[in-house]
Amino acid sequence: MPTDCKLLIIWHSRTGGSEALGRAAGEGAGTGAQLVAAADVTPDALLAAAGYLFVGPENLAALSGAMKEMFDRCYYPCLGKLEGRPYATIICAGSDGENAQRQIDRIATGWRLKRVADPLIVNTAAQTPEAILAPKTIAEDRLAEARDLGAALAQGIAAGIF
Ligand SMILES: Cc1cc2nc3c(=O)[nH]c(=O)nc-3n(C[C@H](O)[C@H](O)[C@H](O)COP(=O)(O)O)c2cc1C
């Protein structure tokens, strides 16, 4: 594995929650990670990475559109070329998050990625239109979980244990 191969943290966020979680994961991973917005991810960036952390919100009981668009755009160019690489996920949700989680797992199964950490779902308790549209502040203990996850993934990749 070339030494520049890293953890790619791919994020999308509408109201800041997933962005904060993605950045926290990036802090934990340090120089072992590269943080990229879903809209800027290319098939080449996916091919060059050693592992993936997908971070995004659940919208309308699904992956957010921008995250799904990244998978739609990159799926076939990468199909058959990522087998066995490690991945993990962080979903930021108002009250659920399970469907977005399942969708990523299903896409990852197509790519034959290997889940190496339990799913992390962070609920912001946003249930009214006002709360849903408001900027999100993620509790420090949840940011710490994201930081720890980023650190564990980057260390595992560097040590070649996945
Ligand atoms: C259009 C829209 C649809 C949403 N649908 C869901 C949903 O199906 N399930 C859920 O748990 N939260 C849902 N939410 C709430 C967001 O997941 C929640 O506010 C989350 O914290 C947003 O993360 P973000 O700040 O990274 O955008 C929805 C939010 C929006 C804007």
PDB file of C-alpha atoms and ligand atoms in Angstrom:
ATOM      1  CA  MET A   1       0.000   0.000   0.000  1.00  0.00           C
ATOM      2  CA  PRO A   2       1.614   3.368  -0.970  1.00  0.00           C
ATOM      3  CA  THR A   3       2.386   5.575   2.062  1.00  0.00           C
ATOM      4  CA  ASP A   4       0.146   8.383   0.817  1.00  0.00           C
ATOM      5  CA  CYS A   5      -2.889   6.109   1.070  1.00  0.00           C
ATOM      6  CA  LYS A   6      -5.133   7.461   3.789  1.00  0.00           C
ATOM      7  CA  LEU A   7      -8.485   7.461   5.413  1.00  0.00           C
ATOM      8  CA  LEU A   8     -10.860   9.486   3.259  1.00  0.00           C
ATOM      9  CA  ILE A   9     -13.544  11.193   5.367  1.00  0.00           C
ATOM     10  CA  ILE A  10     -16.418  11.989   3.030  1.00  0.00           C
ATOM     11  CA  TRP A  11     -19.059  14.302   4.449  1.00  0.00           C
ATOM     12  CA  HIS A  12     -22.214  16.122   3.560  1.00  0.00           C
ATOM     13  CA  SER A  13     -24.187  18.360   5.898  1.00  0.00           C
ATOM     14  CA  ARG A  14     -27.177  20.628   5.478  1.00  0.00           C
ATOM     15  CA  THR A  15     -27.254  22.272   8.915  1.00  0.00           C
ATOM     16  CA  GLY A  16     -23.758  21.657  10.265  1.00  0.00           C
ATOM     17  CA  GLY A  17     -24.166  18.541  12.423  1.00  0.00           C
ATOM     18  CA  SER A  18     -22.499  16.057  10.109  1.00  0.00           C
ATOM     19  CA  GLU A  19     -19.850  18.596   9.207  1.00  0.00           C
ATOM     20  CA  ALA A  20     -18.912  18.994  12.886  1.00  0.00           C
ATOM     21  CA  LEU A  21     -18.804  15.206  13.314  1.00  0.00           C
ATOM     22  CA  GLY A  22     -16.690  14.785  10.174  1.00  0.00           C
ATOM     23  CA  ARG A  23     -14.273  17.474  11.323  1.00  0.00           C
ATOM     24  CA  ALA A  24     -14.025  15.854  14.764  1.00  0.00           C
ATOM     25  CA  ALA A  25     -13.212  12.519  13.122  1.00  0.00           C
ATOM     26  CA  GLY A  26     -10.587  14.325  11.053  1.00  0.00           C
ATOM     27  CA  GLU A  27      -9.036  15.808  14.206  1.00  0.00           C
ATOM     28  CA  GLY A  28      -8.837  12.347  15.726  1.00  0.00           C
ATOM     29  CA  ALA A  29      -7.257  10.886  12.623  1.00  0.00           C
ATOM     30  CA  GLY A  30      -4.739  13.745  12.247  1.00  0.00           C
ATOM     31  CA  THR A  31      -2.436  13.503   9.255  1.00  0.00           C
ATOM     32  CA  GLY A  32      -3.771  10.014   8.580  1.00  0.00           C
ATOM     33  CA  ALA A  33      -6.936  11.406   7.029  1.00  0.00           C
ATOM     34  CA  GLN A  34      -8.193  13.657   4.305  1.00  0.00           C
ATOM     35  CA  LEU A  35     -11.547  15.394   4.746  1.00  0.00           C
ATOM     36  CA  VAL A  36     -13.506  15.907   1.517  1.00  0.00           C
ATOM     37  CA  ALA A  37     -17.005  17.214   0.873  1.00  0.00           C
ATOM     38  CA  ALA A  38     -19.131  14.648  -0.952  1.00  0.00           C
ATOM     39  CA  ALA A  39     -19.582  16.976  -3.935  1.00  0.00           C
ATOM     40  CA  ASP A  40     -15.789  17.128  -4.419  1.00  0.00           C
ATOM     41  CA  VAL A  41     -15.112  13.388  -4.189  1.00  0.00           C
ATOM     42  CA  THR A  42     -13.853  11.810  -7.407  1.00  0.00           C
ATOM     43  CA  PRO A  43     -13.452   8.153  -8.339  1.00  0.00           C
ATOM     44  CA  ASP A  44      -9.673   8.737  -8.368  1.00  0.00           C
ATOM     45  CA  ALA A  45      -9.785  10.007  -4.777  1.00  0.00           C
ATOM     46  CA  LEU A  46     -11.702   6.894  -3.735  1.00  0.00           C
ATOM     47  CA  LEU A  47      -9.261   4.640  -5.562  1.00  0.00           C
ATOM     48  CA  ALA A  48      -6.259   6.368  -3.936  1.00  0.00           C
ATOM     49  CA  ALA A  49      -7.597   6.046  -0.378  1.00  0.00           C
ATOM     50  CA  ALA A  50      -6.967   3.107   1.932  1.00  0.00           C
ATOM     51  CA  GLY A  51     -10.279   3.335   3.774  1.00  0.00           C
ATOM     52  CA  TYR A  52     -13.422   5.424   4.163  1.00  0.00           C
ATOM     53  CA  LEU A  53     -15.534   7.181   6.754  1.00  0.00           C
ATOM     54  CA  PHE A  54     -18.895   8.321   5.362  1.00  0.00           C
ATOM     55  CA  VAL A  55     -20.511  11.090   7.409  1.00  0.00           C
ATOM     56  CA  GLY A  56     -23.884  12.592   6.562  1.00  0.00           C
ATOM     57  CA  PRO A  57     -27.453  13.308   7.620  1.00  0.00           C
ATOM     58  CA  GLU A  58     -30.569  11.259   7.151  1.00  0.00           C
ATOM     59  CA  ASN A  59     -33.031  13.219   5.001  1.00  0.00           C
ATOM     60  CA  LEU A  60     -36.534  11.920   4.246  1.00  0.00           C
ATOM     61  CA  ALA A  61     -35.659   8.482   5.563  1.00  0.00           C
ATOM     62  CA  ALA A  62     -32.746   8.204   3.144  1.00  0.00           C
ATOM     63  CA  LEU A  63     -29.174   9.249   2.505  1.00  0.00           C
ATOM     64  CA  SER A  64     -28.994  12.978   1.826  1.00  0.00           C
ATOM     65  CA  GLY A  65     -29.089  13.774  -1.891  1.00  0.00           C
ATOM     66  CA  ALA A  66     -25.505  15.015  -2.063  1.00  0.00           C
ATOM     67  CA  MET A  67     -24.156  11.879  -0.418  1.00  0.00           C
ATOM     68  CA  LYS A  68     -26.244   9.682  -2.702  1.00  0.00           C
ATOM     69  CA  GLU A  69     -25.088  11.682  -5.726  1.00  0.00           C
ATOM     70  CA  MET A  70     -21.464  10.996  -4.773  1.00  0.00           C
ATOM     71  CA  PHE A  71     -22.185   7.259  -4.683  1.00  0.00           C
ATOM     72  CA  ASP A  72     -24.177   7.426  -7.953  1.00  0.00           C
ATOM     73  CA  ARG A  73     -21.341   9.274  -9.681  1.00  0.00           C
ATOM     74  CA  CYS A  74     -18.518   7.089  -8.352  1.00  0.00           C
ATOM     75  CA  TYR A  75     -20.153   3.661  -8.042  1.00  0.00           C
ATOM     76  CA  TYR A  76     -19.407   2.170 -11.460  1.00  0.00           C
ATOM     77  CA  PRO A  77     -15.991   3.791 -12.001  1.00  0.00           C
ATOM     78  CA  CYS A  78     -14.914   2.178  -8.689  1.00  0.00           C
ATOM     79  CA  LEU A  79     -16.811  -1.112  -8.904  1.00  0.00           C
ATOM     80  CA  GLY A  80     -14.514  -4.096  -8.535  1.00  0.00           C
ATOM     81  CA  LYS A  81     -11.566  -1.919  -7.491  1.00  0.00           C
ATOM     82  CA  LEU A  82     -12.157  -1.327  -3.773  1.00  0.00           C
ATOM     83  CA  GLU A  83     -12.667  -4.903  -2.555  1.00  0.00           C
ATOM     84  CA  GLY A  84     -11.863  -5.479   1.097  1.00  0.00           C
ATOM     85  CA  ARG A  85     -11.084  -1.892   2.020  1.00  0.00           C
ATOM     86  CA  PRO A  86     -12.303  -0.800   5.476  1.00  0.00           C
ATOM     87  CA  TYR A  87     -15.146   1.623   6.083  1.00  0.00           C
ATOM     88  CA  ALA A  88     -17.273   3.085   8.837  1.00  0.00           C
ATOM     89  CA  THR A  89     -20.155   5.541   9.022  1.00  0.00           C
ATOM     90  CA  ILE A  90     -21.526   8.404  11.071  1.00  0.00           C
ATOM     91  CA  ILE A  91     -25.148   9.399  10.488  1.00  0.00           C
ATOM     92  CA  CYS A  92     -26.531  12.621  11.940  1.00  0.00           C
ATOM     93  CA  ALA A  93     -30.306  12.373  12.290  1.00  0.00           C
ATOM     94  CA  GLY A  94     -33.229  14.101  13.919  1.00  0.00           C
ATOM     95  CA  SER A  95     -34.739  11.007  15.454  1.00  0.00           C
ATOM     96  CA  ASP A  96     -33.889   7.908  13.431  1.00  0.00           C
ATOM     97  CA  GLY A  97     -30.982   7.497  10.986  1.00  0.00           C
ATOM     98  CA  GLU A  98     -31.346   3.751  10.433  1.00  0.00           C
ATOM     99  CA  ASN A  99     -32.423   3.933   6.796  1.00  0.00           C
ATOM    100  CA  ALA A 100     -29.527   6.159   5.739  1.00  0.00           C
ATOM    101  CA  GLN A 101     -27.303   3.722   7.589  1.00  0.00           C
ATOM    102  CA  ARG A 102     -28.772   0.725   5.755  1.00  0.00           C
ATOM    103  CA  GLN A 103     -28.425   2.443   2.377  1.00  0.00           C
ATOM    104  CA  ILE A 104     -24.718   3.073   2.867  1.00  0.00           C
ATOM    105  CA  ASP A 105     -24.197  -0.499   4.040  1.00  0.00           C
ATOM    106  CA  ARG A 106     -25.945  -1.796   0.949  1.00  0.00           C
ATOM    107  CA  ILE A 107     -23.841   0.332  -1.397  1.00  0.00           C
ATOM    108  CA  ALA A 108     -20.707  -0.672   0.521  1.00  0.00           C
ATOM    109  CA  THR A 109     -21.678  -4.324   0.075  1.00  0.00           C
ATOM    110  CA  GLY A 110     -21.742  -3.737  -3.697  1.00  0.00           C
ATOM    111  CA  TRP A 111     -18.231  -2.321  -3.500  1.00  0.00           C
ATOM    112  CA  ARG A 112     -17.237  -5.235  -1.212  1.00  0.00           C
ATOM    113  CA  LEU A 113     -16.008  -2.835   1.454  1.00  0.00           C
ATOM    114  CA  LYS A 114     -15.515  -4.200   4.970  1.00  0.00           C
ATOM    115  CA  ARG A 115     -17.221  -2.512   7.939  1.00  0.00           C
ATOM    116  CA  VAL A 116     -14.605  -2.203  10.682  1.00  0.00           C
ATOM    117  CA  ALA A 117     -16.452  -0.179  13.329  1.00  0.00           C
ATOM    118  CA  ASP A 118     -19.984  -0.174  14.694  1.00  0.00           C
ATOM    119  CA  PRO A 119     -22.338   2.367  13.063  1.00  0.00           C
ATOM    120  CA  LEU A 120     -22.409   5.693  14.865  1.00  0.00           C
ATOM    121  CA  ILE A 121     -25.787   7.462  14.725  1.00  0.00           C
ATOM    122  CA  VAL A 122     -26.040  10.860  16.395  1.00  0.00           C
ATOM    123  CA  ASN A 123     -29.557  12.143  17.024  1.00  0.00           C
ATOM    124  CA  THR A 124     -30.033  15.896  17.297  1.00  0.00           C
ATOM    125  CA  ALA A 125     -33.690  15.611  18.474  1.00  0.00           C
ATOM    126  CA  ALA A 126     -34.740  17.939  15.652  1.00  0.00           C
ATOM    127  CA  GLN A 127     -38.398  17.153  14.938  1.00  0.00           C
ATOM    128  CA  THR A 128     -40.180  20.438  14.212  1.00  0.00           C
ATOM    129  CA  PRO A 129     -39.518  22.340  10.968  1.00  0.00           C
ATOM    130  CA  GLU A 130     -37.864  25.131  12.979  1.00  0.00           C
ATOM    131  CA  ALA A 131     -35.567  22.729  14.836  1.00  0.00           C
ATOM    132  CA  ILE A 132     -34.751  20.812  11.659  1.00  0.00           C
ATOM    133  CA  LEU A 133     -33.747  23.942   9.766  1.00  0.00           C
ATOM    134  CA  ALA A 134     -31.711  25.421  12.650  1.00  0.00           C
ATOM    135  CA  PRO A 135     -27.899  25.150  12.721  1.00  0.00           C
ATOM    136  CA  LYS A 136     -26.855  22.143  14.783  1.00  0.00           C
ATOM    137  CA  THR A 137     -24.578  22.023  17.803  1.00  0.00           C
ATOM    138  CA  ILE A 138     -23.304  18.532  18.524  1.00  0.00           C
ATOM    139  CA  ALA A 139     -22.710  17.592  22.162  1.00  0.00           C
ATOM    140  CA  GLU A 140     -19.079  17.259  23.191  1.00  0.00           C
ATOM    141  CA  ASP A 141     -19.428  13.589  24.163  1.00  0.00           C
ATOM    142  CA  ARG A 142     -20.721  12.748  20.662  1.00  0.00           C
ATOM    143  CA  LEU A 143     -17.901  14.757  19.053  1.00  0.00           C
ATOM    144  CA  ALA A 144     -15.494  12.765  21.218  1.00  0.00           C
ATOM    145  CA  GLU A 145     -16.970   9.536  19.823  1.00  0.00           C
ATOM    146  CA  ALA A 146     -16.368  10.816  16.295  1.00  0.00           C
ATOM    147  CA  ARG A 147     -12.818  11.828  17.236  1.00  0.00           C
ATOM    148  CA  ASP A 148     -12.147   8.364  18.661  1.00  0.00           C
ATOM    149  CA  LEU A 149     -13.580   6.695  15.576  1.00  0.00           C
ATOM    150  CA  GLY A 150     -11.388   8.788  13.272  1.00  0.00           C
ATOM    151  CA  ALA A 151      -8.333   7.963  15.380  1.00  0.00           C
ATOM    152  CA  ALA A 152      -9.106   4.233  15.432  1.00  0.00           C
ATOM    153  CA  LEU A 153      -9.626   4.082  11.670  1.00  0.00           C
ATOM    154  CA  ALA A 154      -6.464   6.024  10.852  1.00  0.00           C
ATOM    155  CA  GLN A 155      -4.389   3.955  13.289  1.00  0.00           C
ATOM    156  CA  GLY A 156      -5.817   0.708  11.948  1.00  0.00           C
ATOM    157  CA  ILE A 157      -5.026   1.722   8.382  1.00  0.00           C
ATOM    158  CA  ALA A 158      -1.495   2.832   9.288  1.00  0.00           C
ATOM    159  CA  ALA A 159      -0.875  -0.434  11.152  1.00  0.00           C
ATOM    160  CA  GLY A 160      -2.356  -2.504   8.318  1.00  0.00           C
ATOM    161  CA  ILE A 161      -4.672  -4.380  10.685  1.00  0.00           C
ATOM    162  CA  PHE A 162      -7.893  -4.171   8.623  1.00  0.00           C
TER     163      PHE A 162
HETATM  164  C1  LIG B   1     -35.472  17.573   4.371  1.00  0.00           C
HETATM  165  C2  LIG B   1     -35.090  16.921   5.653  1.00  0.00           C
HETATM  166  C3  LIG B   1     -35.545  15.647   5.917  1.00  0.00           C
HETATM  167  C4  LIG B   1     -35.203  15.002   7.110  1.00  0.00           C
HETATM  168  N1  LIG B   1     -35.608  13.715   7.319  1.00  0.00           N
HETATM  169  C5  LIG B   1     -35.194  13.046   8.433  1.00  0.00           C
HETATM  170  C6  LIG B   1     -35.499  11.658   8.588  1.00  0.00           C
HETATM  171  O1  LIG B   1     -36.099  11.021   7.744  1.00  0.00           O
HETATM  172  N2  LIG B   1     -35.079  11.037   9.733  1.00  0.00           N
HETATM  173  C7  LIG B   1     -34.397  11.704  10.718  1.00  0.00           C
HETATM  174  O2  LIG B   1     -34.031  11.097  11.721  1.00  0.00           O
HETATM  175  N3  LIG B   1     -34.070  13.016  10.566  1.00  0.00           N
HETATM  176  C8  LIG B   1     -34.442  13.690   9.450  1.00  0.00           C
HETATM  177  N4  LIG B   1     -34.106  15.022   9.278  1.00  0.00           N
HETATM  178  C9  LIG B   1     -33.375  15.691  10.349  1.00  0.00           C
HETATM  179  C10 LIG B   1     -31.879  15.729  10.113  1.00  0.00           C
HETATM  180  O3  LIG B   1     -31.373  14.450   9.884  1.00  0.00           O
HETATM  181  C11 LIG B   1     -31.207  16.334  11.356  1.00  0.00           C
HETATM  182  O4  LIG B   1     -31.644  17.667  11.495  1.00  0.00           O
HETATM  183  C12 LIG B   1     -29.705  16.236  11.288  1.00  0.00           C
HETATM  184  O5  LIG B   1     -29.200  16.708  12.514  1.00  0.00           O
HETATM  185  C13 LIG B   1     -29.163  17.040  10.134  1.00  0.00           C
HETATM  186  O6  LIG B   1     -27.777  16.856  10.007  1.00  0.00           O
HETATM  187  P1  LIG B   1     -26.909  17.984   9.306  1.00  0.00           P
HETATM  188  O7  LIG B   1     -26.860  19.130  10.292  1.00  0.00           O
HETATM  189  O8  LIG B   1     -25.587  17.367   9.088  1.00  0.00           O
HETATM  190  O9  LIG B   1     -27.593  18.390   8.030  1.00  0.00           O
HETATM  191  C14 LIG B   1     -34.424  15.679   8.092  1.00  0.00           C
HETATM  192  C15 LIG B   1     -33.952  16.977   7.792  1.00  0.00           C
HETATM  193  C16 LIG B   1     -34.287  17.595   6.593  1.00  0.00           C
HETATM  194  C17 LIG B   1     -33.749  18.959   6.300  1.00  0.00           C
END
